[in-house]
XYZ file of C-alpha atoms in Angstrom:
760
model
C -26.352 213.533 -65.561
C -27.364 216.023 -68.784
C -29.827 218.757 -67.813
C -30.423 220.509 -71.930
C -32.272 223.814 -71.909
C -35.338 223.246 -73.051
C -34.434 225.682 -76.116
C -31.181 223.432 -77.564
C -33.335 220.357 -76.491
C -36.437 221.227 -78.653
C -34.094 222.405 -81.494
C -32.121 219.253 -81.675
C -35.178 217.006 -81.462
C -37.321 218.771 -84.570
C -33.665 218.566 -86.576
C -33.933 214.544 -86.025
C -37.597 214.522 -87.117
C -37.338 216.673 -90.404
C -34.502 214.875 -90.997
C -35.075 211.101 -90.595
C -37.328 211.210 -93.426
C -35.033 212.497 -95.620
C -32.680 209.482 -94.797
C -33.863 207.430 -97.686
C -32.059 210.000 -100.405
C -28.717 209.044 -98.699
C -28.664 205.623 -101.597
C -28.954 208.491 -103.732
C -26.369 210.998 -103.072
C -22.536 211.245 -103.313
C -19.878 210.621 -100.813
C -18.735 212.541 -98.079
C -14.769 213.815 -98.996
C -12.340 212.967 -96.826
C -11.049 215.347 -94.003
C -7.098 215.742 -93.293
C -5.420 216.807 -90.140
C -2.366 217.206 -88.445
C -4.209 216.580 -84.915
C -1.254 214.380 -84.064
C 1.385 216.625 -85.834
C 1.359 214.076 -89.148
C -0.994 214.410 -91.849
C -3.590 211.266 -90.915
C -7.385 211.220 -92.475
C -9.665 212.930 -89.086
C -12.308 209.482 -89.353
C -8.550 207.392 -88.151
C -7.585 210.306 -85.648
C -8.649 208.594 -81.591
C -9.117 212.180 -80.783
C -12.074 215.109 -80.637
C -11.141 217.444 -83.328
C -13.014 220.230 -84.989
C -12.024 220.446 -88.650
C -13.747 223.687 -90.501
C -12.617 223.861 -94.299
C -11.896 226.603 -96.334
C -15.048 226.944 -97.559
C -17.012 226.876 -94.197
C -14.636 229.550 -92.729
C -15.093 231.822 -95.639
C -19.392 230.790 -95.525
C -18.823 231.932 -92.349
C -16.458 235.254 -92.403
C -14.050 233.910 -89.676
C -11.101 236.419 -90.158
C -10.083 236.447 -86.427
C -9.701 234.369 -83.394
C -13.572 235.492 -81.569
C -15.604 234.738 -84.959
C -13.915 231.246 -85.137
C -15.442 230.012 -81.278
C -18.873 231.311 -82.539
C -19.029 228.146 -84.826
C -17.279 225.445 -82.872
C -19.612 223.769 -80.406
C -17.605 223.085 -77.386
C -15.731 226.549 -77.609
C -17.053 230.030 -76.163
C -14.872 233.513 -76.950
C -15.966 236.825 -75.230
C -13.931 240.055 -74.025
C -14.173 243.852 -74.065
C -12.128 243.124 -76.968
C -9.247 241.480 -78.294
C -7.036 242.788 -76.043
C -8.758 241.278 -73.434
C -9.698 237.983 -75.446
C -10.797 235.424 -73.108
C -11.227 231.208 -74.461
C -13.093 228.685 -73.300
C -12.548 224.768 -74.577
C -14.831 222.500 -73.040
C -15.669 224.131 -69.836
C -12.199 225.818 -69.116
C -11.105 228.800 -69.906
C -8.435 230.897 -70.672
C -8.393 234.414 -70.467
C -6.329 237.845 -68.545
C -4.084 240.018 -69.216
C -1.741 239.265 -66.579
C 2.189 239.385 -68.105
C 3.194 236.522 -65.533
C 0.141 233.988 -66.711
C -0.264 231.589 -69.261
C -3.250 230.868 -71.747
C -4.959 227.211 -71.150
C -5.816 227.269 -73.986
C -3.094 226.625 -77.453
C -3.023 228.714 -79.879
C -0.932 227.383 -83.636
C -0.246 229.026 -86.650
C 0.842 227.146 -88.914
C 2.540 224.991 -85.995
C 4.341 227.726 -84.239
C 2.861 228.633 -80.521
C 1.213 232.000 -80.402
C 2.052 232.561 -76.841
C -0.404 235.678 -75.908
C -3.492 235.857 -75.975
C -3.516 239.576 -77.526
C -1.568 238.363 -80.089
C -3.568 235.785 -81.550
C -6.424 238.318 -82.066
C -4.410 239.458 -85.170
C -6.640 238.724 -88.250
C -6.778 235.020 -90.239
C -6.988 235.058 -94.007
C -5.815 232.615 -97.024
C -6.710 229.382 -95.198
C -6.430 225.813 -95.721
C -8.302 224.654 -92.614
C -8.959 225.665 -88.957
C -8.681 222.843 -86.428
C -9.381 222.743 -83.161
C -8.314 220.054 -80.653
C -10.731 219.903 -77.559
C -9.243 218.741 -74.193
C -6.172 218.249 -72.450
C -3.082 218.635 -75.143
C -0.012 217.175 -73.062
C 2.128 214.685 -75.536
C 2.933 216.404 -79.158
C 0.931 219.718 -78.287
C 1.786 220.480 -74.746
C 2.492 223.610 -73.972
C 0.081 224.699 -70.760
C -2.718 222.798 -73.236
C -5.224 221.776 -70.086
C -8.140 223.290 -72.437
C -7.333 222.132 -75.732
C -5.778 223.637 -79.297
C -5.730 225.456 -81.857
C -4.169 225.750 -84.802
C -5.281 228.322 -88.072
C -3.298 226.426 -90.378
C -2.691 228.854 -93.493
C -2.315 227.409 -97.666
C 1.037 227.282 -98.629
C 2.558 227.747 -102.156
C 1.634 225.603 -105.096
C 3.679 224.913 -108.138
C 0.755 225.943 -110.994
C 0.229 229.752 -110.862
C -2.078 230.348 -108.563
C -4.604 233.729 -107.556
C -7.711 235.160 -106.372
C -8.679 238.299 -104.965
C -12.149 238.672 -102.881
C -14.694 241.912 -102.292
C -16.581 242.838 -100.074
C -19.273 245.200 -99.663
C -21.938 245.511 -96.825
C -23.812 247.124 -93.916
C -22.147 249.979 -91.441
C -19.733 250.688 -94.253
C -17.824 247.347 -94.400
C -14.959 247.045 -97.451
C -13.155 244.355 -97.809
C -10.129 242.832 -100.179
C -8.506 239.732 -99.277
C -6.250 237.855 -101.897
C -3.183 235.665 -103.193
C -0.845 235.450 -105.932
C 0.962 231.869 -105.603
C 2.898 230.011 -108.458
C 6.820 228.615 -108.714
C 9.446 231.302 -109.161
C 11.988 228.637 -111.009
C 15.292 226.832 -109.281
C 12.499 224.427 -107.109
C 11.947 227.710 -105.776
C 7.848 228.475 -105.056
C 6.266 231.673 -103.789
C 2.888 232.940 -102.082
C 2.097 235.861 -101.092
C -1.578 236.469 -99.478
C -3.113 239.977 -98.038
C -6.272 241.408 -95.998
C -7.558 245.121 -95.727
C -10.879 245.528 -94.392
C -12.779 248.830 -92.769
C -16.020 249.203 -91.275
C -17.559 251.615 -89.084
C -18.369 250.770 -85.408
C -21.948 249.107 -84.820
C -22.136 251.563 -82.109
C -23.426 255.116 -81.993
C -23.001 256.968 -79.100
C -25.555 258.493 -77.516
C -24.701 261.711 -76.912
C -23.015 262.322 -79.957
C -24.625 260.042 -82.423
C -21.100 258.810 -83.867
C -20.092 255.453 -84.088
C -18.084 254.290 -82.403
C -15.849 251.204 -82.675
C -14.438 252.054 -85.701
C -12.411 248.886 -86.821
C -10.230 248.752 -89.492
C -7.372 245.868 -90.330
C -4.575 244.931 -92.633
C -1.921 242.050 -92.913
C 0.396 240.588 -95.526
C 2.046 237.055 -95.158
C 4.638 235.897 -97.966
C 5.650 233.085 -98.034
C 8.322 231.079 -99.742
C 9.392 226.713 -100.487
C 12.359 225.520 -102.146
C 13.600 222.075 -102.563
C 16.718 222.026 -101.235
C 17.180 218.207 -102.925
C 15.024 215.407 -103.615
C 14.912 215.075 -99.791
C 14.620 218.441 -98.009
C 12.555 220.692 -98.571
C 12.775 224.352 -96.350
C 9.108 226.951 -95.719
C 10.331 230.161 -94.549
C 7.422 232.596 -93.431
C 7.527 236.049 -92.807
C 3.696 238.439 -91.597
C 3.053 241.217 -90.308
C -0.771 243.084 -89.269
C -2.250 245.851 -88.080
C -6.001 246.173 -86.414
C -7.001 249.475 -85.135
C -10.467 249.863 -83.346
C -11.334 253.465 -82.625
C -13.139 252.999 -79.892
C -14.690 250.524 -77.187
C -18.689 249.952 -77.702
C -19.066 249.145 -74.211
C -22.374 250.079 -72.369
C -23.927 249.828 -68.986
C -27.098 247.080 -68.030
C -30.484 248.007 -69.240
C -32.123 249.183 -66.770
C -34.913 252.495 -68.679
C -32.992 255.100 -66.146
C -31.416 257.446 -66.912
C -28.588 257.576 -63.941
C -27.979 254.643 -61.505
C -25.690 254.237 -58.560
C -23.130 251.661 -57.904
C -21.212 250.214 -54.411
C -17.917 251.822 -53.650
C -16.147 251.258 -49.966
C -20.519 251.021 -48.949
C -21.507 254.548 -50.324
C -23.591 254.988 -53.283
C -22.199 256.421 -56.206
C -23.703 257.760 -60.130
C -23.017 256.155 -63.192
C -24.369 256.988 -65.872
C -27.611 255.436 -67.662
C -27.500 255.771 -71.730
C -31.009 254.414 -73.589
C -31.710 250.040 -73.889
C -30.644 249.819 -76.981
C -27.623 247.237 -77.359
C -26.073 249.487 -79.451
C -25.645 252.506 -77.773
C -23.716 254.120 -75.629
C -21.714 257.123 -73.995
C -18.742 256.697 -72.828
C -15.689 259.581 -72.413
C -13.824 260.461 -76.019
C -10.740 260.965 -74.397
C -7.932 260.808 -71.880
C -7.203 263.518 -70.064
C -4.022 264.385 -71.732
C -6.399 264.078 -75.417
C -5.786 260.465 -76.435
C -8.087 258.876 -78.295
C -10.055 255.847 -76.714
C -9.599 252.915 -79.313
C -7.181 249.249 -79.129
C -3.862 249.074 -81.370
C -3.013 246.235 -82.561
C 0.811 245.710 -84.465
C 1.633 241.883 -84.743
C 5.238 240.524 -87.133
C 7.219 237.212 -87.397
C 9.192 235.070 -88.917
C 9.283 231.039 -88.918
C 11.660 229.194 -90.858
C 10.252 225.553 -91.245
C 13.037 222.631 -92.382
C 11.835 219.179 -93.757
C 13.997 216.411 -94.407
C 13.020 212.422 -95.154
C 15.795 209.995 -95.446
C 14.408 205.989 -95.489
C 11.729 205.157 -92.769
C 12.898 208.360 -90.984
C 11.350 212.456 -90.793
C 12.966 215.299 -89.903
C 11.022 218.426 -88.943
C 12.703 221.763 -87.559
C 10.689 224.753 -86.995
C 12.255 228.135 -85.843
C 9.728 230.950 -84.886
C 10.552 234.446 -83.601
C 7.283 236.471 -82.729
C 6.205 240.167 -82.130
C 3.307 241.654 -81.028
C 2.232 244.993 -79.824
C -0.727 246.589 -78.802
C -2.489 249.718 -76.884
C -5.027 249.965 -75.242
C -7.788 253.172 -74.197
C -11.018 252.535 -72.364
C -13.336 255.172 -70.314
C -14.322 252.308 -67.477
C -16.603 253.934 -66.425
C -18.534 254.392 -69.208
C -19.800 257.920 -69.013
C -19.193 261.258 -70.087
C -16.964 262.303 -67.945
C -13.588 261.376 -67.355
C -13.879 259.311 -64.060
C -12.275 256.280 -64.767
C -9.361 255.475 -67.660
C -7.464 253.070 -68.064
C -4.252 252.998 -70.676
C -2.592 249.623 -71.217
C 0.775 248.634 -73.098
C 1.373 244.759 -73.948
C 4.960 244.451 -75.418
C 6.038 240.724 -75.989
C 8.843 239.270 -77.809
C 8.717 234.917 -78.106
C 11.218 232.870 -79.813
C 10.822 229.599 -80.164
C 12.552 226.354 -81.609
C 10.622 222.841 -82.257
C 12.692 219.192 -83.719
C 10.918 216.290 -84.008
C 11.705 213.114 -85.560
C 9.124 210.138 -86.482
C 8.925 207.504 -89.129
C 5.431 208.246 -90.387
C 4.800 206.898 -93.949
C 6.707 204.136 -93.001
C 3.886 201.626 -93.154
C 6.027 199.988 -89.825
C 3.805 198.441 -86.942
C 5.774 200.450 -84.555
C 4.997 204.230 -84.719
C 7.702 206.538 -83.472
C 7.766 210.216 -82.695
C 10.460 211.665 -80.006
C 11.148 215.266 -80.299
C 12.015 218.598 -77.924
C 10.427 221.985 -77.644
C 12.428 225.553 -76.202
C 10.679 228.832 -76.250
C 11.746 231.968 -74.979
C 9.205 235.039 -74.016
C 9.878 238.496 -72.799
C 7.086 240.385 -72.123
C 6.250 243.986 -71.227
C 3.184 244.988 -70.177
C 1.808 248.456 -68.173
C -1.392 249.555 -66.817
C -2.302 253.631 -65.917
C -5.214 253.854 -64.158
C -6.801 257.605 -63.995
C -9.480 258.154 -62.313
C -11.828 261.034 -60.360
C -10.429 263.719 -62.213
C -13.908 264.441 -64.219
C -13.160 266.509 -66.735
C -15.983 266.423 -69.055
C -15.892 267.301 -73.160
C -19.102 265.235 -74.488
C -21.241 266.614 -72.455
C -20.686 269.906 -70.708
C -23.710 270.901 -69.631
C -24.178 268.114 -67.463
C -20.624 268.925 -66.206
C -22.468 272.148 -64.660
C -25.603 270.388 -63.339
C -24.911 266.750 -62.579
C -26.633 264.881 -60.943
C -26.964 263.862 -56.940
C -24.579 261.442 -55.848
C -24.102 259.702 -52.635
C -28.264 260.067 -52.449
C -28.459 263.080 -51.166
C -28.791 266.741 -53.128
C -24.683 267.199 -53.003
C -23.467 267.397 -56.739
C -20.601 265.825 -58.353
C -17.755 267.404 -57.765
C -14.483 268.843 -59.729
C -11.728 266.963 -59.073
C -8.758 267.502 -61.512
C -6.692 268.744 -58.759
C -7.185 266.279 -56.932
C -7.743 263.265 -59.667
C -6.005 259.472 -58.768
C -3.720 257.918 -60.970
C -3.112 253.850 -60.793
C 0.105 252.432 -62.472
C 1.014 248.978 -62.672
C 4.536 247.999 -64.986
C 5.015 244.359 -65.256
C 7.587 242.496 -66.738
C 7.842 238.761 -67.330
C 10.825 236.935 -68.860
C 9.647 232.739 -69.423
C 11.892 230.473 -70.186
C 10.522 227.023 -71.186
C 11.664 223.746 -73.030
C 9.859 220.130 -73.190
C 10.930 216.695 -73.957
C 8.003 214.776 -75.984
C 7.559 210.867 -77.571
C 4.808 208.201 -78.963
C 4.331 205.181 -79.535
C 1.634 203.789 -82.118
C 1.784 199.929 -82.192
C -0.443 198.194 -84.518
C -2.070 195.261 -82.696
C -3.526 194.003 -85.260
C -4.959 195.217 -88.601
C -7.955 196.786 -87.498
C -6.499 197.253 -83.385
C -3.635 200.434 -82.701
C -2.725 202.014 -79.184
C -0.911 205.247 -78.462
C 0.890 205.661 -75.279
C 3.092 209.482 -75.110
C 4.909 211.340 -72.706
C 5.656 215.259 -72.349
C 8.274 216.609 -69.743
C 7.863 220.290 -69.032
C 9.275 222.595 -67.319
C 8.536 226.533 -66.633
C 11.263 229.404 -64.809
C 9.329 233.050 -65.324
C 10.854 235.995 -63.814
C 8.730 238.607 -62.890
C 9.670 242.203 -61.489
C 7.847 245.303 -61.655
C 5.742 247.654 -59.205
C 2.478 249.409 -58.353
C 2.324 252.566 -57.160
C -0.501 255.205 -56.682
C -0.602 258.919 -56.335
C -2.736 261.619 -56.355
C -5.725 261.853 -53.488
C -7.129 259.016 -53.052
C -4.231 256.796 -53.769
C -4.422 254.626 -50.756
C -8.092 252.943 -51.843
C -4.936 251.001 -55.123
C -1.952 251.092 -52.783
C -0.602 252.692 -49.227
C 2.239 252.272 -50.278
C 4.581 251.647 -53.877
C 5.049 247.973 -53.901
C 7.554 245.767 -55.463
C 6.310 242.980 -57.347
C 9.880 240.805 -58.287
C 9.183 237.498 -58.069
C 10.231 234.314 -59.453
C 9.258 230.782 -59.682
C 9.630 227.252 -61.824
C 7.105 224.331 -62.787
C 7.864 220.733 -64.060
C 5.674 218.691 -65.037
C 4.932 214.893 -66.923
C 1.983 214.475 -68.859
C 0.943 211.796 -71.352
C -1.748 209.972 -72.750
C -2.726 206.484 -73.877
C -5.119 205.814 -76.307
C -6.613 202.425 -77.800
C -8.296 202.541 -80.566
C -10.737 199.705 -82.807
C -11.686 199.337 -86.288
C -14.893 197.464 -86.861
C -15.168 197.735 -90.087
C -14.219 199.841 -93.037
C -16.829 202.260 -92.039
C -16.632 202.130 -87.839
C -13.775 202.880 -85.435
C -14.264 203.336 -81.655
C -11.529 204.856 -78.920
C -10.579 205.557 -75.616
C -8.285 207.272 -74.412
C -7.039 208.762 -70.889
C -4.767 212.830 -71.312
C -3.531 214.422 -69.084
C -2.252 218.240 -69.146
C -0.797 220.979 -66.617
C -0.590 225.077 -66.994
C 2.162 226.698 -65.409
C 1.716 229.190 -62.470
C 2.385 232.179 -62.436
C 1.822 235.104 -60.017
C -0.558 237.741 -58.354
C -0.447 241.083 -60.956
C -1.828 243.726 -59.143
C -0.811 243.121 -55.433
C -1.787 245.922 -53.133
C 0.521 245.365 -50.470
C 4.117 243.423 -49.801
C 1.526 241.057 -48.659
C -0.224 240.473 -51.842
C 3.294 239.860 -54.300
C 2.191 235.807 -53.919
C 2.653 233.147 -56.388
C -0.214 230.752 -57.620
C 0.433 226.525 -58.460
C 0.777 225.124 -61.708
C -3.023 223.232 -62.575
C -3.379 220.190 -64.068
C -6.393 218.192 -66.082
C -6.788 214.506 -66.743
C -9.562 213.760 -68.836
C -10.943 210.307 -69.463
C -12.509 209.970 -73.323
C -14.430 207.436 -75.435
C -15.499 208.284 -78.938
C -16.576 206.704 -82.199
C -16.480 207.916 -85.485
C -18.475 206.447 -88.297
C -18.972 206.842 -92.185
C -22.062 204.515 -92.039
C -24.163 204.009 -95.489
C -21.795 204.160 -98.480
C -19.660 207.687 -97.015
C -23.068 209.132 -97.209
C -23.628 209.822 -93.912
C -20.636 210.777 -91.299
C -21.615 210.165 -87.401
C -18.654 211.287 -84.167
C -19.572 211.000 -80.696
C -17.796 211.572 -78.329
C -18.053 211.566 -74.604
C -15.607 212.796 -71.442
C -14.917 213.326 -67.693
C -11.903 215.701 -66.980
C -11.400 216.174 -63.098
C -9.798 219.758 -62.722
C -7.802 220.441 -60.141
C -5.377 223.610 -58.253
C -7.901 225.725 -61.178
C -6.407 228.705 -61.271
C -9.167 231.389 -61.487
C -9.229 235.200 -60.939
C -10.989 237.330 -58.563
C -11.875 241.342 -59.065
C -12.293 243.345 -55.947
C -15.342 244.488 -55.211
C -15.174 248.419 -54.854
C -11.891 249.163 -57.105
C -12.075 246.486 -59.787
C -8.135 245.098 -59.177
C -7.104 242.041 -60.143
C -5.979 238.736 -58.204
C -5.044 235.461 -59.336
C -5.460 232.665 -56.866
C -5.715 228.548 -57.278
C -9.263 228.052 -56.252
C -9.639 224.202 -55.766
C -11.060 221.077 -57.531
C -14.185 220.746 -60.343
C -15.014 218.078 -62.622
C -16.772 218.738 -66.082
C -18.052 215.922 -67.928
C -19.682 215.490 -71.561
C -21.096 214.074 -75.142
C -20.340 215.436 -78.500
C -21.785 214.139 -81.585
C -20.775 215.762 -85.170
C -23.221 214.516 -88.251
C -22.751 215.265 -92.165
C -25.584 213.894 -94.110
C -24.965 213.749 -97.963
C -28.934 214.299 -98.938
C -29.143 213.328 -102.580
C -26.395 214.878 -104.793
C -27.480 218.728 -104.244
C -28.995 219.053 -100.760
C -25.637 218.593 -97.721
C -26.299 218.860 -93.788
C -23.947 219.437 -91.147
C -25.379 219.123 -87.494
C -23.153 219.279 -83.894
C -24.036 218.531 -80.195
C -23.096 219.587 -77.715
C -24.107 219.290 -73.690
C -22.219 219.966 -70.808
C -22.228 219.022 -67.080
C -20.007 221.247 -64.664
C -19.067 222.008 -60.920
C -16.985 223.034 -58.283
C -16.166 220.320 -55.400
C -13.199 221.540 -53.228
C -13.607 225.689 -53.114
C -10.105 227.131 -50.977
C -8.955 230.137 -52.829
C -6.503 230.153 -50.077
C -3.718 231.901 -52.100
C -6.297 235.218 -53.150
C -6.151 238.153 -52.318
C -10.083 238.333 -52.331
C -10.821 238.855 -48.575
C -14.773 237.764 -48.823
C -15.241 234.802 -52.357
C -18.304 233.524 -52.409
C -18.660 229.690 -51.734
C -19.455 228.104 -54.922
C -19.511 224.076 -54.029
C -21.913 222.927 -56.825
C -22.165 225.669 -59.517
C -21.315 225.585 -62.594
C -17.790 226.483 -63.955
C -17.598 229.933 -64.809
C -16.758 229.749 -68.996
C -19.051 226.877 -68.865
C -22.176 226.925 -70.822
C -24.629 223.196 -70.983
C -25.446 223.212 -74.665
C -25.096 224.931 -77.568
C -26.650 223.110 -80.984
C -25.246 224.030 -84.609
C -26.923 223.430 -88.273
C -25.722 223.695 -91.445
C -27.763 223.215 -94.829
C -26.096 223.708 -98.127
C -28.415 223.396 -101.260
C -26.734 223.690 -104.641
C -29.604 224.238 -107.807
C -27.964 222.895 -111.288
C -27.962 226.068 -113.718
C -29.511 225.295 -117.428
C -26.223 227.530 -118.549
C -23.617 225.216 -116.406
C -23.356 227.928 -113.672
C -24.770 227.040 -109.937
C -26.937 228.594 -107.427
C -25.730 227.842 -103.566
C -28.476 228.546 -100.747
C -26.688 228.068 -97.285
C -28.242 228.299 -93.711
C -26.058 228.730 -90.565
C -27.907 228.455 -87.632
C -26.488 227.634 -83.628
C -28.224 228.037 -80.094
C -26.049 228.496 -76.962
C -27.013 228.178 -73.777
C -26.185 230.715 -70.574
C -22.774 230.482 -70.411
C -21.656 231.591 -67.031
C -19.892 234.216 -65.247
C -15.787 235.947 -65.925
C -15.065 236.431 -62.544
C -15.928 233.101 -60.202
C -16.423 235.583 -56.740
C -19.770 237.073 -58.976
C -20.829 233.751 -60.775
C -24.275 233.762 -60.108
C -24.890 237.155 -60.463
C -23.414 238.279 -63.897
C -24.208 235.069 -66.416
C -24.298 235.440 -69.979
C -27.732 234.698 -72.088
C -27.951 232.028 -73.950
C -28.341 233.283 -78.116
C -29.384 231.765 -81.033
C -28.369 232.888 -84.663
C -29.163 232.889 -88.053
C -27.262 233.800 -90.696
C -28.255 233.001 -94.540
C -26.445 233.417 -97.782
C -26.885 232.624 -101.912
C -23.956 231.759 -103.710
C -23.560 231.847 -107.708
C -20.619 230.398 -109.277
C -20.013 230.351 -113.118
C -19.793 227.458 -115.386
C -15.953 227.647 -115.622
C -16.145 228.025 -112.003
C -13.405 231.481 -112.275
C -15.776 233.344 -110.923
C -19.102 233.914 -108.191
C -20.871 236.401 -105.941
C -22.383 235.958 -102.832
C -25.621 237.912 -101.044
C -25.027 236.776 -97.601
C -26.646 238.276 -94.033
C -25.396 237.561 -90.344
C -27.834 237.490 -87.105
C -31.059 237.954 -89.282
C -32.832 238.127 -86.698
C -30.182 240.589 -84.739
C -29.980 239.144 -81.859
C -28.007 241.238 -78.869
C -25.059 238.375 -77.727
C -23.147 240.028 -74.145
C -20.188 238.747 -75.385
C -19.021 240.125 -71.983
C -20.776 241.014 -68.933
C -19.097 242.065 -65.533
C -21.907 242.720 -62.079
C -21.151 244.616 -58.913
C -16.985 245.188 -59.370
C -16.385 249.125 -58.438
C -17.446 252.290 -59.435
C -15.667 252.049 -63.149
C -16.924 249.045 -63.756
C -20.395 248.170 -62.324
C -22.513 246.472 -64.909
C -20.264 246.054 -67.461
C -22.076 244.376 -70.995
C -20.171 244.993 -74.800
C -22.252 243.207 -77.546
C -21.367 241.352 -80.519
C -22.178 242.726 -83.859
C -25.928 242.978 -85.238
C -27.417 242.397 -88.052
C -24.949 243.388 -91.412
C -25.896 242.424 -94.736
C -23.332 242.025 -97.381
C -22.102 241.617 -101.202
C -19.498 239.566 -101.816
C -17.315 239.146 -105.226
C -14.752 236.313 -106.040
C -12.605 235.888 -108.868
C -9.989 233.055 -109.974
C -7.298 234.204 -112.615
C -5.468 230.893 -112.791
């Protein structure tokens, strides 16, 4: 069934063999602490929850430097994240990918901040800080979590206000001129009111240098603040208000061409060969244009803000929960699509999204009744404006004027590159989408005996979308984008009843097994960039059904934790994105059916008093079974029946070791090493599946932390990507003249020193 790659299999076996002699030390180890999660929207021990959930603690988040969405998924087996930038974030869970910038689309992965659904992936790219934990629920979440969670749910859970005064500041300095500060202050404000103020600032030089000028690209600056007030309105009622703001700026994208070793190369354009610039083979070098025609510099800006109000009230046996939330996100991306010193093709994209959501739940959690229940309603509105303006073939040359005089030959002959300023072409896409969603859901949990429990849940969801806008082009080659202006007006309503049935049995205090069947759906949408009226298409919703069995075990007097999950998912009416082979314009359609199967293993071993080993292993098998892109505007998609899903890999293996040395003067030294290995990931675009696979990676991070005897302060020397793995975050082949052979790489080797002081 599974076919592990050679490297991952060998590493997993080697670690297992090395660990076996240490198992005897478990008898003398301290216990593994309980992990609390809210995977079913009630607080419970992770080992009691019949759901596959990965939880990262505050300690893990700090050690792994998880500050935003893409860095999170680097450390979650079963997940993958990529894209040129945060504006084009792609997330994959268990092989189901959620990507695209289409305003009339839904993410397949639900991202949440303290229970609030963040409707747009670009808004979810905001910095994350002062976190208590992160929970990643794998597989369809169609009951208590249900807004379009065909792949899974990610919930960032912040630290809340405290009764006692506490505060902390953490400062980092490192390579690439990294300067980072994170801190908070929390405590009582009198009259049953508590507050917490958290802030984050980060600045660094770019990881990528311009091949010609030597200046750094993709310089990054982040600022974020969050304020919380919690008020005990009565003995039974608590009101929690949160306000947040963030601002992110990347000066330039570090996009580069493939590594062929040639300075100049060619790509396909309407059957002709056309030039492209090919820089050196250093992954962290690139040679894009510096700005667009009007002087706007390349880069990406993101600004987010939001406010939420939580109300919790308890009667004797019934609890009421209400969450009202408003969020706003604005971003602008300016990118050189050709990645050449000429202004051959530049895109300016803007997104502006306002969302409001209201959730109300009733439950009897904490009543110790044999029959547990939850019932709720969910309502959300979203207004998303998006524009994309592509300026093509203007051929300005600010970074490399000498080559404008003597450019390379094109079309395979000795014809120089012409100056096309007077005959350039502009492609304009304007979208507005208004979405209204509502859902009614409920769940029952019944104790058949003191060892056996059954859970059944249903959710009815309804999504309505009204789409408007236009697609038009001007200039000398307008016809290659849109021969005439295209009216995008369209509307649609999609609804579905999804659910979950699970049974769990505890054989002992140490061992629990469960089995479940769950379904979820993701509403349909509209083709984002039609070239003519015939392309103004509506695509249907997609569905996922999953069978899952698992075991959660705390063995050897809670010194060894071993959780194993196996699943099989049927994936139908798959929504997938295509890229026009000539121009790079995208279309979306339902392409058919696939299956995804897998096994996930999570283990923690406390070996002696001072050594902890954590490991995760996933192995997935996926395959397209039915290929029918009838609703796509792409004329010649490849037939890929039998191939692995895009965004899906076969294997991933993560291992962390932490060894603590107790010093004579009372302080401690913690030595930590983190290793991860992931096999090849398939393409981002279906019609180029085999030609744009993203290579597998192996990473090693390490740190040494000293903590003072009174635990007031600590300092950490850290290094990340120590072997300087060139991880491809985005790769695209044969997708038109300005997007052919693009690659975006993750960070190179970095080092730094952090200092943290606790004032409480």
